[in-house]
PDB file of C-alpha atoms in Angstrom:
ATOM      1  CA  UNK A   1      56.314 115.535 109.340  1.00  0.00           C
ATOM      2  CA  UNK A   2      57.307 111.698 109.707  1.00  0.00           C
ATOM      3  CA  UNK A   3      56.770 111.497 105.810  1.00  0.00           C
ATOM      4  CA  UNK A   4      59.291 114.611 105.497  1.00  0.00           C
ATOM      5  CA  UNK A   5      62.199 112.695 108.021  1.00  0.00           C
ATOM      6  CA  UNK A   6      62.370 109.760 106.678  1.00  0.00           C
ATOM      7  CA  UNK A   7      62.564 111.541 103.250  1.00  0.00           C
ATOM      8  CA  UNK A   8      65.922 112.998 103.716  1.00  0.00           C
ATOM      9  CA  UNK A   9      67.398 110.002 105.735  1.00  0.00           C
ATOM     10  CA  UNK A  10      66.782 107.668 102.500  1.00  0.00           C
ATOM     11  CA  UNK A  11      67.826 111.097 100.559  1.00  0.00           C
ATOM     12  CA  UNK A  12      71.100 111.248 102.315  1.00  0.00           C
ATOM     13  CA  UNK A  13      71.512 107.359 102.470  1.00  0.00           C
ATOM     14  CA  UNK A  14      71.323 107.139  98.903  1.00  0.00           C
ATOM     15  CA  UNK A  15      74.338 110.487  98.563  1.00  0.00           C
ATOM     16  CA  UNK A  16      76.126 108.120 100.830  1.00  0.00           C
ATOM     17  CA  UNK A  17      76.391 105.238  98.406  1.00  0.00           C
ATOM     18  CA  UNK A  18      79.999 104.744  97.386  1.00  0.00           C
ATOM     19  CA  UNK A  19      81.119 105.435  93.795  1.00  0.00           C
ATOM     20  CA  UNK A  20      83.001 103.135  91.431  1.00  0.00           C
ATOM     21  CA  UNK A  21      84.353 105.555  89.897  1.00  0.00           C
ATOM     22  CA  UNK A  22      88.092 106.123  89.585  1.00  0.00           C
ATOM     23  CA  UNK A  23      88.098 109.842  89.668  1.00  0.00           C
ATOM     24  CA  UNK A  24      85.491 109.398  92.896  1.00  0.00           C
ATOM     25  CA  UNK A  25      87.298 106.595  94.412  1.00  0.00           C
ATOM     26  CA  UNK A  26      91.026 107.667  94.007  1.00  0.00           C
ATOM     27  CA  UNK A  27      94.193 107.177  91.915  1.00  0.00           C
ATOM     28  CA  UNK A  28      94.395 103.233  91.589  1.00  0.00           C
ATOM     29  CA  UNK A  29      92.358  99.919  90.846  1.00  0.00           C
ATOM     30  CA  UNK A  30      92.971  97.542  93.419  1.00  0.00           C
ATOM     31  CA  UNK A  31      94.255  94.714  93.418  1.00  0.00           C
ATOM     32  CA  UNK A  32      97.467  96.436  92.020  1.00  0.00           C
ATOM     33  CA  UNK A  33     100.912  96.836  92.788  1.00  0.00           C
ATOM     34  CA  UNK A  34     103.374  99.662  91.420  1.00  0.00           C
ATOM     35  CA  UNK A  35     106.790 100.531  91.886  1.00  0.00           C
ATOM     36  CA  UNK A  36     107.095 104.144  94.212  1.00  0.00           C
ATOM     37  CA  UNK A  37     108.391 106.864  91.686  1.00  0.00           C
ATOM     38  CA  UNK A  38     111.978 107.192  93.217  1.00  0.00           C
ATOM     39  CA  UNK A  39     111.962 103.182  92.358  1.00  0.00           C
ATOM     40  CA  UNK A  40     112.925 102.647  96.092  1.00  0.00           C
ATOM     41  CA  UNK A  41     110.402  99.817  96.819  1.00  0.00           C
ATOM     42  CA  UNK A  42     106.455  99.114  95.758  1.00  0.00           C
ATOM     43  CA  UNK A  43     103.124 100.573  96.437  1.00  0.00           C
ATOM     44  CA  UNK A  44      99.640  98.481  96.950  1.00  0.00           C
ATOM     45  CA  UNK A  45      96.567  99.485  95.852  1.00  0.00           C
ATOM     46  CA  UNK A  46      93.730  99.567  98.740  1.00  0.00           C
ATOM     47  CA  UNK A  47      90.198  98.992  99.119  1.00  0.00           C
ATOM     48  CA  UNK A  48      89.765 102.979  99.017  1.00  0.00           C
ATOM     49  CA  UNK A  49      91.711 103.651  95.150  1.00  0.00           C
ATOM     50  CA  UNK A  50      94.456 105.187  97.005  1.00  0.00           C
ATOM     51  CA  UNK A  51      98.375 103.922  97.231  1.00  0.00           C
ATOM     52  CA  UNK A  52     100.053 102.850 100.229  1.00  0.00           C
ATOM     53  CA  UNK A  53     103.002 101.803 101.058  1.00  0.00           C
ATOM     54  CA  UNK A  54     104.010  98.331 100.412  1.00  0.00           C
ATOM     55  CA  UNK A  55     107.604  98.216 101.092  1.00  0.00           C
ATOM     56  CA  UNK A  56     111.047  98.792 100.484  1.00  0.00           C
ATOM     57  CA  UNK A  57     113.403  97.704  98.397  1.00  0.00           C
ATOM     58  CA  UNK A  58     116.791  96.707 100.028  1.00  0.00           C
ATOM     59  CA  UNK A  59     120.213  98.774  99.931  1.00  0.00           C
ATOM     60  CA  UNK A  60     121.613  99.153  96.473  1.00  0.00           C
ATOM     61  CA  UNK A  61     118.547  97.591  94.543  1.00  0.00           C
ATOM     62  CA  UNK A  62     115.819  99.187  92.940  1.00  0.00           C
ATOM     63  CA  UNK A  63     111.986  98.629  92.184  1.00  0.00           C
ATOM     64  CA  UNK A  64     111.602  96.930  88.721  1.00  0.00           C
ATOM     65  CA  UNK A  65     108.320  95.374  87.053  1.00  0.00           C
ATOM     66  CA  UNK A  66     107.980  92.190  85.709  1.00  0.00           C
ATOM     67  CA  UNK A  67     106.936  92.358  81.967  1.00  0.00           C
ATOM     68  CA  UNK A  68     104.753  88.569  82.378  1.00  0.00           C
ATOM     69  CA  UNK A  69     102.629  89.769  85.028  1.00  0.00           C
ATOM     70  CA  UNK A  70     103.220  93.250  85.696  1.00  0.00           C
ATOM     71  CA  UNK A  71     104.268  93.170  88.980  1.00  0.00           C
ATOM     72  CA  UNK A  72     107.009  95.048  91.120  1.00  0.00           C
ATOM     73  CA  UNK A  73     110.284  93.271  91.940  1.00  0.00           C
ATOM     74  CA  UNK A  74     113.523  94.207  93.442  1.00  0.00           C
ATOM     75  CA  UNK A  75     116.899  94.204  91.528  1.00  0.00           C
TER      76      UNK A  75
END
């Protein structure tokens, strides 16, 4: 019965691993950057694969990326 427990704890342990996967992990690679899609500031890439917010751009600018290192900008 022992045997049986500690069966499924490593079972489930194991299902518990994290995946680096994009498709399992989310929608991004970090470290990246990206400008948001209205172009109103920049997103950052987390731990998790998934966008947050990483600011915004001030009044009467817009998010740009830099062509040498790909990175977002305000203009």
């Amino acid at each position: 019965m022992q045997f049986l427990a500690i069966l499924t704890l490593a079972a489930t342990a194991v299902l518990a691993l994290p995946s680096n996967t994009l498709e399992t992990r989310g929608a991004c690679t970090p470290p990246s950057y990206a400008c948001k899609p209205d172009h109103s500031g920049w997103l950052v890439c987390n731990v998790d694969g998934s966008w947050l917010n990483g600011g915004s751009c001030p009044k009467h600018t817009t998010c740009s990326t830099s062509p040498q290192n790909n990175l977002p900008y305000c203009t």
